[in-house]
Amino acid sequence: MNMLKPLKISLKLLLRFKKDLWTKDLFRFSKKCQNDFTFRYAITLTQEIKSSQTFDNKLHNILLASKRINRYVLEPNQIFSFFKVVGNPNQDFKKSRTLVNGQLVEENGGGMCQVSGIIYQISLIAGLEILERHNHSVDIYTNETRFAPLGCDATIVYGYKDLRIKNNLPFPVQFKIEIKESFIHINLLSEKAIKEKELLFESQLDKEFITVNVLNNDRQLLNQSKYKRMKAEF
């Protein structure tokens, strides 16, 4: 089965390529920064990188992903694609804990979803257009171990699930990530000030699932995420 995995990923990537070509999104993806931009404004967000048994590998993955993301600028109408920018987790990334089919396992690129999650959260705050985002299937955190509000996660499965964000603003923006000690800091840099949106969270619980609605100030639904409940530490 493992021998078929690279073939399946290649097929999924080919199908995505054809779809992106058909929709012309292929020509809208963000490029590495080659021009000098003057970014005078920033929206800032910080999260703790929680300790774990594979913390060093997770930190390596977060640093590597962040370094690649920092090279890109998102001009008006361009699209940020997480796995196009960061690349295949089987290349250069280390094994750390991650969720696969609702189970905690160790895979290359584990822990990198904290990077995609913080990008997703700051994009919601800035009002950027979310083209694609997938929540995790299981809520594995407790109040003590949670580093971001439930409903602001964004899982990445190379070839299958991506985080895609469109710059719907009339000026360029840039995700700039810094790692200091055990904290991840992200700045959404911009040429003009962006009015920050307040995010509201409404949860519904039953015996098996948690459903979270994320709304903006005007109570417009931004996303709905459904998680299976599981008590475990990441």
mmCIF file of C-alpha atoms in Angstrom:
data_model
loop_
_atom_site.group_PDB
_atom_site.id
_atom_site.type_symbol
_atom_site.label_atom_id
_atom_site.label_comp_id
_atom_site.label_asym_id
_atom_site.label_seq_id
_atom_site.Cartn_x
_atom_site.Cartn_y
_atom_site.Cartn_z
ATOM 1 C CA MET A 1 0.000 0.000 0.000
ATOM 2 C CA ASN A 2 2.851 2.379 0.873
ATOM 3 C CA MET A 3 4.372 1.743 -2.563
ATOM 4 C CA LEU A 4 1.180 3.078 -4.159
ATOM 5 C CA LYS A 5 1.153 6.289 -2.096
ATOM 6 C CA PRO A 6 3.576 8.300 -4.320
ATOM 7 C CA LEU A 7 1.604 7.214 -7.395
ATOM 8 C CA LYS A 8 -1.676 8.334 -5.821
ATOM 9 C CA ILE A 9 -0.161 11.703 -4.866
ATOM 10 C CA SER A 10 1.160 12.202 -8.413
ATOM 11 C CA LEU A 11 -2.291 11.442 -9.804
ATOM 12 C CA LYS A 12 -3.947 13.902 -7.412
ATOM 13 C CA LEU A 13 -1.409 16.590 -8.337
ATOM 14 C CA LEU A 14 -2.065 15.986 -12.027
ATOM 15 C CA LEU A 15 -5.826 16.319 -11.511
ATOM 16 C CA ARG A 16 -5.310 19.551 -9.573
ATOM 17 C CA PHE A 17 -3.032 20.864 -12.310
ATOM 18 C CA LYS A 18 -5.691 20.217 -14.942
ATOM 19 C CA LYS A 19 -8.358 21.890 -12.815
ATOM 20 C CA ASP A 20 -6.128 24.915 -12.107
ATOM 21 C CA LEU A 21 -5.364 25.191 -15.811
ATOM 22 C CA TRP A 22 -9.066 25.056 -16.683
ATOM 23 C CA THR A 23 -10.012 27.709 -14.103
ATOM 24 C CA LYS A 24 -6.880 29.766 -14.949
ATOM 25 C CA ASP A 25 -5.884 29.712 -11.264
ATOM 26 C CA LEU A 26 -2.598 28.223 -12.469
ATOM 27 C CA PHE A 27 -1.588 31.709 -13.630
ATOM 28 C CA ARG A 28 -2.707 33.442 -10.429
ATOM 29 C CA PHE A 29 -0.483 31.701 -7.889
ATOM 30 C CA SER A 30 1.832 33.944 -5.872
ATOM 31 C CA LYS A 31 5.460 34.289 -6.925
ATOM 32 C CA LYS A 32 8.686 34.677 -4.987
ATOM 33 C CA CYS A 33 9.299 38.306 -4.155
ATOM 34 C CA GLN A 34 11.447 40.000 -6.806
ATOM 35 C CA ASN A 35 10.383 43.615 -6.310
ATOM 36 C CA ASP A 36 10.930 46.059 -3.481
ATOM 37 C CA PHE A 37 7.721 46.639 -1.560
ATOM 38 C CA THR A 38 7.209 49.192 1.180
ATOM 39 C CA PHE A 39 5.040 47.602 3.841
ATOM 40 C CA ARG A 40 4.113 50.199 6.469
ATOM 41 C CA TYR A 41 1.336 48.283 8.212
ATOM 42 C CA ALA A 42 0.963 44.905 9.861
ATOM 43 C CA ILE A 43 -1.581 42.697 11.551
ATOM 44 C CA THR A 44 0.120 40.500 14.129
ATOM 45 C CA LEU A 45 -0.763 37.159 15.687
ATOM 46 C CA THR A 46 1.195 34.955 18.095
ATOM 47 C CA GLN A 47 0.795 31.322 19.164
ATOM 48 C CA GLU A 48 2.756 29.111 21.512
ATOM 49 C CA ILE A 49 4.442 26.048 20.040
ATOM 50 C CA LYS A 50 3.503 23.480 22.654
ATOM 51 C CA SER A 51 6.080 20.978 23.878
ATOM 52 C CA SER A 52 5.796 17.370 22.750
ATOM 53 C CA GLN A 53 7.876 14.206 22.415
ATOM 54 C CA THR A 54 8.842 15.230 18.874
ATOM 55 C CA PHE A 55 9.238 18.949 19.606
ATOM 56 C CA ASP A 56 12.652 19.328 17.910
ATOM 57 C CA ASN A 57 11.405 17.769 14.666
ATOM 58 C CA LYS A 58 8.208 19.811 14.808
ATOM 59 C CA LEU A 59 10.244 22.995 15.297
ATOM 60 C CA HIS A 60 12.461 22.063 12.334
ATOM 61 C CA ASN A 61 9.366 21.612 10.150
ATOM 62 C CA ILE A 62 7.811 24.889 11.282
ATOM 63 C CA LEU A 63 11.051 26.809 10.670
ATOM 64 C CA LEU A 64 11.554 25.323 7.204
ATOM 65 C CA ALA A 65 7.955 25.951 6.133
ATOM 66 C CA SER A 66 8.076 29.513 7.480
ATOM 67 C CA LYS A 67 11.332 30.268 5.642
ATOM 68 C CA ARG A 68 9.773 29.239 2.335
ATOM 69 C CA ILE A 69 6.548 31.178 2.952
ATOM 70 C CA ASN A 70 8.462 34.365 3.813
ATOM 71 C CA ARG A 71 9.876 34.515 0.272
ATOM 72 C CA TYR A 72 6.486 35.154 -1.315
ATOM 73 C CA VAL A 73 4.405 38.288 -1.821
ATOM 74 C CA LEU A 74 0.702 38.074 -2.602
ATOM 75 C CA GLU A 75 -0.250 40.756 -5.116
ATOM 76 C CA PRO A 76 -3.899 41.728 -5.796
ATOM 77 C CA ASN A 77 -5.951 38.776 -7.108
ATOM 78 C CA GLN A 78 -3.053 36.355 -6.633
ATOM 79 C CA ILE A 79 -3.549 33.075 -4.777
ATOM 80 C CA PHE A 80 -1.441 31.671 -1.944
ATOM 81 C CA SER A 81 -1.301 27.870 -2.070
ATOM 82 C CA PHE A 82 0.287 26.333 1.019
ATOM 83 C CA PHE A 83 1.545 23.112 -0.494
ATOM 84 C CA LYS A 84 2.718 24.834 -3.688
ATOM 85 C CA VAL A 85 4.845 27.216 -1.607
ATOM 86 C CA VAL A 86 6.030 24.775 1.067
ATOM 87 C CA GLY A 87 6.383 21.695 -1.142
ATOM 88 C CA ASN A 88 6.360 17.957 -0.589
ATOM 89 C CA PRO A 89 6.719 17.084 3.131
ATOM 90 C CA ASN A 90 8.670 13.956 2.180
ATOM 91 C CA GLN A 91 11.510 16.193 1.028
ATOM 92 C CA ASP A 92 13.624 17.971 3.683
ATOM 93 C CA PHE A 93 11.027 17.685 6.466
ATOM 94 C CA LYS A 94 11.307 15.460 9.546
ATOM 95 C CA LYS A 95 8.900 13.091 11.241
ATOM 96 C CA SER A 96 6.644 14.480 13.940
ATOM 97 C CA ARG A 97 3.180 13.744 15.250
ATOM 98 C CA THR A 98 0.212 14.446 13.024
ATOM 99 C CA LEU A 99 -3.363 13.319 12.450
ATOM 100 C CA VAL A 100 -4.009 10.760 9.713
ATOM 101 C CA ASN A 101 -7.522 9.359 9.330
ATOM 102 C CA GLY A 102 -8.345 10.423 12.878
ATOM 103 C CA GLN A 103 -5.279 8.721 14.386
ATOM 104 C CA LEU A 104 -2.117 10.282 15.828
ATOM 105 C CA VAL A 105 0.925 9.021 13.918
ATOM 106 C CA GLU A 106 4.428 10.208 13.087
ATOM 107 C CA GLU A 107 4.911 11.398 9.508
ATOM 108 C CA ASN A 108 7.212 13.740 7.617
ATOM 109 C CA GLY A 109 6.076 17.326 8.021
ATOM 110 C CA GLY A 110 4.181 16.667 11.251
ATOM 111 C CA GLY A 111 3.347 19.790 13.229
ATOM 112 C CA MET A 112 3.418 21.979 10.133
ATOM 113 C CA CYS A 113 -0.350 22.450 10.372
ATOM 114 C CA GLN A 114 0.291 25.059 13.055
ATOM 115 C CA VAL A 115 1.822 27.207 10.309
ATOM 116 C CA SER A 116 -1.124 26.731 7.942
ATOM 117 C CA GLY A 117 -3.514 27.315 10.846
ATOM 118 C CA ILE A 118 -2.015 30.631 11.921
ATOM 119 C CA ILE A 119 -1.984 31.804 8.275
ATOM 120 C CA TYR A 120 -5.646 30.857 8.002
ATOM 121 C CA GLN A 121 -6.573 32.644 11.233
ATOM 122 C CA ILE A 122 -4.810 35.901 10.336
ATOM 123 C CA SER A 123 -6.388 35.757 6.859
ATOM 124 C CA LEU A 124 -9.841 35.588 8.465
ATOM 125 C CA ILE A 125 -8.959 38.570 10.661
ATOM 126 C CA ALA A 126 -7.831 40.521 7.582
ATOM 127 C CA GLY A 127 -10.878 39.538 5.535
ATOM 128 C CA LEU A 128 -8.893 37.817 2.776
ATOM 129 C CA GLU A 129 -10.841 35.441 0.535
ATOM 130 C CA ILE A 130 -10.545 31.784 1.525
ATOM 131 C CA LEU A 131 -10.711 29.554 -1.546
ATOM 132 C CA GLU A 132 -9.877 26.249 0.127
ATOM 133 C CA ARG A 133 -9.484 25.158 3.727
ATOM 134 C CA HIS A 134 -10.000 21.870 5.560
ATOM 135 C CA ASN A 135 -10.390 21.421 9.302
ATOM 136 C CA HIS A 136 -8.986 18.431 11.157
ATOM 137 C CA SER A 137 -11.376 15.529 11.613
ATOM 138 C CA VAL A 138 -10.701 15.178 15.349
ATOM 139 C CA ASP A 139 -10.266 17.667 18.183
ATOM 140 C CA ILE A 140 -7.259 16.237 20.008
ATOM 141 C CA TYR A 141 -6.663 19.194 22.335
ATOM 142 C CA THR A 142 -7.695 20.195 25.833
ATOM 143 C CA ASN A 143 -8.035 23.740 27.153
ATOM 144 C CA GLU A 144 -4.476 23.426 28.498
ATOM 145 C CA THR A 145 -2.892 22.191 25.257
ATOM 146 C CA ARG A 146 -4.884 24.261 22.746
ATOM 147 C CA PHE A 147 -2.806 26.977 21.025
ATOM 148 C CA ALA A 148 -5.502 28.419 18.712
ATOM 149 C CA PRO A 149 -9.282 28.768 18.836
ATOM 150 C CA LEU A 150 -11.131 25.675 17.654
ATOM 151 C CA GLY A 151 -12.365 26.454 14.150
ATOM 152 C CA CYS A 152 -9.167 28.216 13.083
ATOM 153 C CA ASP A 153 -7.164 25.136 12.126
ATOM 154 C CA ALA A 154 -6.212 24.250 8.554
ATOM 155 C CA THR A 155 -4.956 20.757 7.854
ATOM 156 C CA ILE A 156 -2.692 20.129 4.866
ATOM 157 C CA VAL A 157 -2.424 16.807 3.018
ATOM 158 C CA TYR A 158 -0.010 17.132 0.115
ATOM 159 C CA GLY A 159 -1.816 16.560 -3.159
ATOM 160 C CA TYR A 160 -5.197 16.170 -1.447
ATOM 161 C CA LYS A 161 -5.965 19.065 0.905
ATOM 162 C CA ASP A 162 -4.565 22.555 0.503
ATOM 163 C CA LEU A 163 -4.950 25.974 2.080
ATOM 164 C CA ARG A 164 -5.633 28.528 -0.642
ATOM 165 C CA ILE A 165 -6.094 32.216 0.045
ATOM 166 C CA LYS A 166 -6.812 34.955 -2.494
ATOM 167 C CA ASN A 167 -5.677 38.520 -1.992
ATOM 168 C CA ASN A 168 -8.945 40.383 -2.579
ATOM 169 C CA LEU A 169 -7.382 43.706 -1.563
ATOM 170 C CA PRO A 170 -6.223 46.393 -4.054
ATOM 171 C CA PHE A 171 -2.616 46.265 -2.780
ATOM 172 C CA PRO A 172 0.058 43.608 -2.103
ATOM 173 C CA VAL A 173 0.313 41.734 1.194
ATOM 174 C CA GLN A 174 2.896 39.354 2.618
ATOM 175 C CA PHE A 175 2.845 36.659 5.288
ATOM 176 C CA LYS A 176 5.981 37.080 7.404
ATOM 177 C CA ILE A 177 6.634 34.435 10.063
ATOM 178 C CA GLU A 178 9.172 34.493 12.891
ATOM 179 C CA ILE A 179 9.987 31.808 15.438
ATOM 180 C CA LYS A 180 11.254 33.062 18.791
ATOM 181 C CA GLU A 181 11.923 30.508 21.492
ATOM 182 C CA SER A 182 8.705 28.447 21.637
ATOM 183 C CA PHE A 183 6.410 30.972 19.961
ATOM 184 C CA ILE A 184 5.370 31.473 16.362
ATOM 185 C CA HIS A 185 4.721 35.092 15.348
ATOM 186 C CA ILE A 186 3.048 36.014 12.068
ATOM 187 C CA ASN A 187 2.715 39.462 10.534
ATOM 188 C CA LEU A 188 0.421 40.152 7.619
ATOM 189 C CA LEU A 189 2.301 43.048 6.049
ATOM 190 C CA SER A 190 0.526 45.527 3.784
ATOM 191 C CA GLU A 191 1.074 48.805 1.963
ATOM 192 C CA LYS A 192 -2.141 50.243 3.403
ATOM 193 C CA ALA A 193 -3.910 49.685 6.699
ATOM 194 C CA ILE A 194 -6.279 46.728 6.878
ATOM 195 C CA LYS A 195 -9.222 46.937 9.238
ATOM 196 C CA GLU A 196 -9.087 43.894 11.482
ATOM 197 C CA LYS A 197 -12.205 41.746 11.727
ATOM 198 C CA GLU A 198 -13.360 40.394 15.064
ATOM 199 C CA LEU A 199 -13.943 36.645 14.995
ATOM 200 C CA LEU A 200 -16.850 35.150 16.913
ATOM 201 C CA PHE A 201 -17.036 31.468 17.814
ATOM 202 C CA GLU A 202 -20.185 29.458 18.480
ATOM 203 C CA SER A 203 -19.933 25.782 19.461
ATOM 204 C CA GLN A 204 -22.458 22.967 19.627
ATOM 205 C CA LEU A 205 -21.570 19.764 21.446
ATOM 206 C CA ASP A 206 -23.029 16.303 21.443
ATOM 207 C CA LYS A 207 -21.658 12.982 22.649
ATOM 208 C CA GLU A 208 -19.413 12.425 19.635
ATOM 209 C CA PHE A 209 -18.878 15.715 17.821
ATOM 210 C CA ILE A 210 -18.166 19.411 18.276
ATOM 211 C CA THR A 211 -19.498 21.767 15.601
ATOM 212 C CA VAL A 212 -17.924 25.226 15.519
ATOM 213 C CA ASN A 213 -19.264 28.207 13.584
ATOM 214 C CA VAL A 214 -16.859 31.105 13.005
ATOM 215 C CA LEU A 215 -18.573 34.433 12.292
ATOM 216 C CA ASN A 216 -17.446 38.001 11.707
ATOM 217 C CA ASN A 217 -18.664 41.210 13.355
ATOM 218 C CA ASP A 218 -21.744 41.256 11.130
ATOM 219 C CA ARG A 219 -22.523 37.663 12.144
ATOM 220 C CA GLN A 220 -21.728 36.459 8.651
ATOM 221 C CA LEU A 221 -20.744 32.780 8.706
ATOM 222 C CA LEU A 222 -17.094 32.414 7.676
ATOM 223 C CA ASN A 223 -16.800 28.679 8.191
ATOM 224 C CA GLN A 224 -18.351 25.692 9.917
ATOM 225 C CA SER A 225 -16.085 22.940 11.230
ATOM 226 C CA LYS A 226 -17.086 19.589 12.656
ATOM 227 C CA TYR A 227 -14.716 17.577 14.855
ATOM 228 C CA LYS A 228 -14.925 14.203 16.503
ATOM 229 C CA ARG A 229 -14.225 14.533 20.205
ATOM 230 C CA MET A 230 -11.136 12.806 21.532
ATOM 231 C CA LYS A 231 -9.304 13.352 24.790
ATOM 232 C CA ALA A 232 -5.606 13.142 24.052
ATOM 233 C CA GLU A 233 -2.482 15.247 24.150
ATOM 234 C CA PHE A 234 -0.676 16.180 20.995
#
